[in-house]
Amino acid sequence: MADLKPAYLVSGDDDAKIDAWRARLRKRAESEGGAGALHVFDCSSSPPGEVAAELTALTFATGTRYLLAEGAEAWKAGDLEPLEQALAAMAPDTVLVVIVRGKPTQRLCKAIEKAGGELREYAAPKPWQLPKWVVERAREEGLILDNEAAKSLITIVGQRQQRLARELEKLALVAHPRTQLGAEDVEE
């Protein structure tokens, strides 16, 4: 497995990529530590100080500790001091992933970078880029869609990436064993 940074800040408005990050983190935490190995914070109700306290808490757990701070766009820059201090003194076998929908504060970015962490920003595709995104996502599902089929799918289900991804999963199941679909197939 790849070496992990102590902290990651995953931000942007590409829901599909952010959800994929969360799913990979959960899978890794559970494969290494069993069910419940990922400690999740809802940042709308958990202030930075609560996450900081967990970062510095002593534990008897073996292996890597995984913490996920979800919805950190709710945090104010002025409240980040306890988290900044905790990030500077993190235990070596701890990984913190902070998710911000939208643009994170500069102070949070600097704190993550100062801790040796990594920033990952994912912007959602613009409306004119969605057909290409649908074609690429379909390929991940084992489907080959042409541009017209992708446009048909967007017209039918709308521009929300999560909805498009779910519909592609359904198409892959319905079309099996076929892998190539045209606009008519999608509309059907």
Short mmCIF file of C-alpha atoms in Angstrom, two decimals:
data_model
loop_
_atom_site.label_atom_id
_atom_site.label_comp_id
_atom_site.label_asym_id
_atom_site.label_seq_id
_atom_site.Cartn_x
_atom_site.Cartn_y
_atom_site.Cartn_z
CA MET A 1 0.00 0.00 0.00
CA ALA A 2 1.13 3.54 -0.67
CA ASP A 3 2.69 5.57 2.10
CA LEU A 4 0.23 7.97 3.63
CA LYS A 5 0.67 11.60 4.52
CA PRO A 6 -0.35 12.58 8.06
CA ALA A 7 -3.18 14.79 6.78
CA TYR A 8 -5.21 15.43 3.65
CA LEU A 9 -7.50 18.32 2.80
CA VAL A 10 -9.96 17.22 0.12
CA SER A 11 -11.99 20.12 -1.21
CA GLY A 12 -14.10 21.28 -4.11
CA ASP A 13 -17.50 20.70 -5.62
CA ASP A 14 -16.88 17.46 -7.52
CA ASP A 15 -19.12 15.28 -5.37
CA ALA A 16 -18.22 12.07 -7.18
CA LYS A 17 -14.47 12.42 -6.56
CA ILE A 18 -14.94 13.53 -2.96
CA ASP A 19 -17.29 10.59 -2.33
CA ALA A 20 -14.71 8.26 -3.89
CA TRP A 21 -12.08 9.63 -1.47
CA ARG A 22 -14.37 8.97 1.47
CA ALA A 23 -15.14 5.44 0.27
CA ARG A 24 -11.45 4.57 -0.23
CA LEU A 25 -10.59 5.92 3.22
CA ARG A 26 -13.38 3.92 4.86
CA LYS A 27 -12.35 0.77 2.99
CA ARG A 28 -8.70 1.15 3.94
CA ALA A 29 -9.48 1.88 7.59
CA GLU A 30 -11.80 -1.12 7.84
CA SER A 31 -9.42 -3.46 6.04
CA GLU A 32 -6.62 -2.53 8.44
CA GLY A 33 -8.55 -2.11 11.68
CA GLY A 34 -11.93 -3.76 11.24
CA ALA A 35 -15.41 -2.28 11.34
CA GLY A 36 -15.56 1.04 13.10
CA ALA A 37 -11.86 1.78 12.61
CA LEU A 38 -12.64 5.12 10.99
CA HIS A 39 -13.46 7.87 13.47
CA VAL A 40 -15.84 10.30 11.70
CA PHE A 41 -16.59 13.87 12.78
CA ASP A 42 -19.49 15.95 11.49
CA CYS A 43 -17.90 19.39 11.47
CA SER A 44 -21.25 21.17 11.64
CA SER A 45 -21.52 19.89 15.21
CA SER A 46 -17.86 19.09 16.01
CA PRO A 47 -15.63 22.16 16.37
CA PRO A 48 -11.94 22.03 15.40
CA GLY A 49 -11.03 21.66 19.08
CA GLU A 50 -12.89 18.34 19.30
CA VAL A 51 -11.00 16.95 16.31
CA ALA A 52 -7.76 18.30 17.80
CA ALA A 53 -8.47 16.53 21.08
CA GLU A 54 -8.93 13.23 19.26
CA LEU A 55 -5.70 13.77 17.31
CA THR A 56 -3.74 14.11 20.53
CA ALA A 57 -5.63 11.45 22.52
CA LEU A 58 -3.68 8.45 23.69
CA THR A 59 -4.96 5.15 22.40
CA PHE A 60 -4.18 1.49 22.87
CA ALA A 61 -5.05 0.74 19.26
CA THR A 62 -2.34 -0.79 17.12
CA GLY A 63 -1.71 0.23 13.54
CA THR A 64 -2.77 3.40 11.83
CA ARG A 65 -5.59 5.53 13.27
CA TYR A 66 -7.86 7.10 10.67
CA LEU A 67 -9.92 10.22 11.34
CA LEU A 68 -12.34 11.87 8.93
CA ALA A 69 -13.55 15.45 9.49
CA GLU A 70 -16.53 15.81 7.18
CA GLY A 71 -18.04 19.20 6.29
CA ALA A 72 -15.20 21.41 7.52
CA GLU A 73 -16.57 24.30 5.49
CA ALA A 74 -18.60 24.97 8.65
CA TRP A 75 -15.43 25.86 10.56
CA LYS A 76 -14.40 29.49 10.93
CA ALA A 77 -10.75 30.39 10.37
CA GLY A 78 -10.57 32.00 13.82
CA ASP A 79 -11.48 28.70 15.51
CA LEU A 80 -8.67 26.65 13.96
CA GLU A 81 -5.89 27.28 16.51
CA PRO A 82 -6.41 24.05 18.53
CA LEU A 83 -6.37 22.02 15.31
CA GLU A 84 -3.23 23.78 14.07
CA GLN A 85 -1.44 22.91 17.31
CA ALA A 86 -2.64 19.30 17.21
CA LEU A 87 -1.56 18.89 13.58
CA ALA A 88 1.91 20.11 14.50
CA ALA A 89 2.21 17.39 17.16
CA MET A 90 0.39 14.46 15.52
CA ALA A 91 1.26 10.90 16.42
CA PRO A 92 3.14 9.19 13.58
CA ASP A 93 0.52 6.50 12.95
CA THR A 94 -2.42 8.87 12.59
CA VAL A 95 -4.04 10.04 9.36
CA LEU A 96 -6.54 12.91 9.28
CA VAL A 97 -8.69 13.55 6.22
CA VAL A 98 -10.59 16.84 6.20
CA ILE A 99 -13.35 17.31 3.63
CA VAL A 100 -14.48 20.78 2.61
CA ARG A 101 -17.29 21.21 0.10
CA GLY A 102 -16.30 24.32 -1.79
CA LYS A 103 -13.24 26.44 -1.10
CA PRO A 104 -11.30 25.87 2.15
CA THR A 105 -9.90 28.70 4.24
CA GLN A 106 -6.27 29.61 3.66
CA ARG A 107 -5.55 29.01 7.33
CA LEU A 108 -6.75 25.41 7.11
CA CYS A 109 -4.71 24.84 3.93
CA LYS A 110 -1.57 26.18 5.61
CA ALA A 111 -2.12 24.05 8.71
CA ILE A 112 -2.46 20.87 6.64
CA GLU A 113 0.63 21.70 4.55
CA LYS A 114 2.66 22.62 7.62
CA ALA A 115 1.85 19.20 9.12
CA GLY A 116 3.33 17.54 6.03
CA GLY A 117 -0.09 16.91 4.57
CA GLU A 118 -1.46 17.20 1.09
CA LEU A 119 -4.14 19.37 -0.50
CA ARG A 120 -6.46 17.83 -3.08
CA GLU A 121 -8.93 20.09 -4.87
CA TYR A 122 -11.57 18.68 -7.17
CA ALA A 123 -13.69 21.02 -9.26
CA ALA A 124 -16.87 19.65 -10.77
CA PRO A 125 -16.93 19.56 -14.53
CA LYS A 126 -18.56 22.51 -16.25
CA PRO A 127 -21.81 21.76 -18.09
CA TRP A 128 -20.02 21.56 -21.45
CA GLN A 129 -17.52 19.08 -19.95
CA LEU A 130 -20.17 16.71 -18.57
CA PRO A 131 -20.47 14.49 -21.67
CA LYS A 132 -16.72 13.76 -21.49
CA TRP A 133 -17.06 13.08 -17.75
CA VAL A 134 -19.97 10.68 -18.39
CA VAL A 135 -17.97 8.83 -21.07
CA GLU A 136 -15.00 8.45 -18.67
CA ARG A 137 -17.21 7.35 -15.78
CA ALA A 138 -18.97 4.86 -18.05
CA ARG A 139 -15.58 3.38 -18.96
CA GLU A 140 -14.94 2.82 -15.23
CA GLU A 141 -18.19 0.84 -15.15
CA GLY A 142 -17.10 -1.26 -18.13
CA LEU A 143 -19.32 0.57 -20.63
CA ILE A 144 -18.42 2.28 -23.86
CA LEU A 145 -20.65 5.28 -24.55
CA ASP A 146 -20.29 7.65 -27.44
CA ASN A 147 -20.72 11.40 -27.00
CA GLU A 148 -24.36 11.31 -28.16
CA ALA A 149 -25.22 8.58 -25.64
CA ALA A 150 -23.62 10.66 -22.90
CA LYS A 151 -25.61 13.73 -23.92
CA SER A 152 -28.82 11.67 -23.94
CA LEU A 153 -28.14 10.44 -20.42
CA ILE A 154 -27.51 14.01 -19.21
CA THR A 155 -30.73 15.19 -20.85
CA ILE A 156 -32.72 12.40 -19.21
CA VAL A 157 -31.35 12.49 -15.64
CA GLY A 158 -29.91 16.01 -15.28
CA GLN A 159 -26.45 17.37 -14.49
CA ARG A 160 -25.89 16.08 -10.94
CA GLN A 161 -22.82 13.89 -10.97
CA GLN A 162 -24.01 11.52 -8.28
CA ARG A 163 -27.24 10.87 -10.15
CA LEU A 164 -25.35 10.36 -13.42
CA ALA A 165 -22.97 7.92 -11.72
CA ARG A 166 -25.88 5.91 -10.25
CA GLU A 167 -27.61 5.77 -13.63
CA LEU A 168 -24.39 4.56 -15.28
CA GLU A 169 -24.21 1.77 -12.71
CA LYS A 170 -27.78 0.80 -13.57
CA LEU A 171 -27.03 0.90 -17.30
CA ALA A 172 -24.04 -1.39 -16.80
CA LEU A 173 -26.24 -3.91 -14.99
CA VAL A 174 -29.08 -3.75 -17.48
CA ALA A 175 -26.83 -3.88 -20.57
CA HIS A 176 -24.71 -6.81 -19.36
CA PRO A 177 -23.12 -8.62 -21.19
CA ARG A 178 -23.12 -5.82 -23.78
CA THR A 179 -20.58 -3.09 -23.18
CA GLN A 180 -21.24 -0.62 -25.98
CA LEU A 181 -24.33 1.57 -25.83
CA GLY A 182 -25.61 4.27 -28.15
CA ALA A 183 -28.01 7.12 -27.57
CA GLU A 184 -31.01 4.92 -28.49
CA ASP A 185 -29.97 2.31 -25.92
CA VAL A 186 -29.67 4.95 -23.20
CA GLU A 187 -33.07 6.44 -24.04
CA GLU A 188 -34.65 2.98 -24.05
#
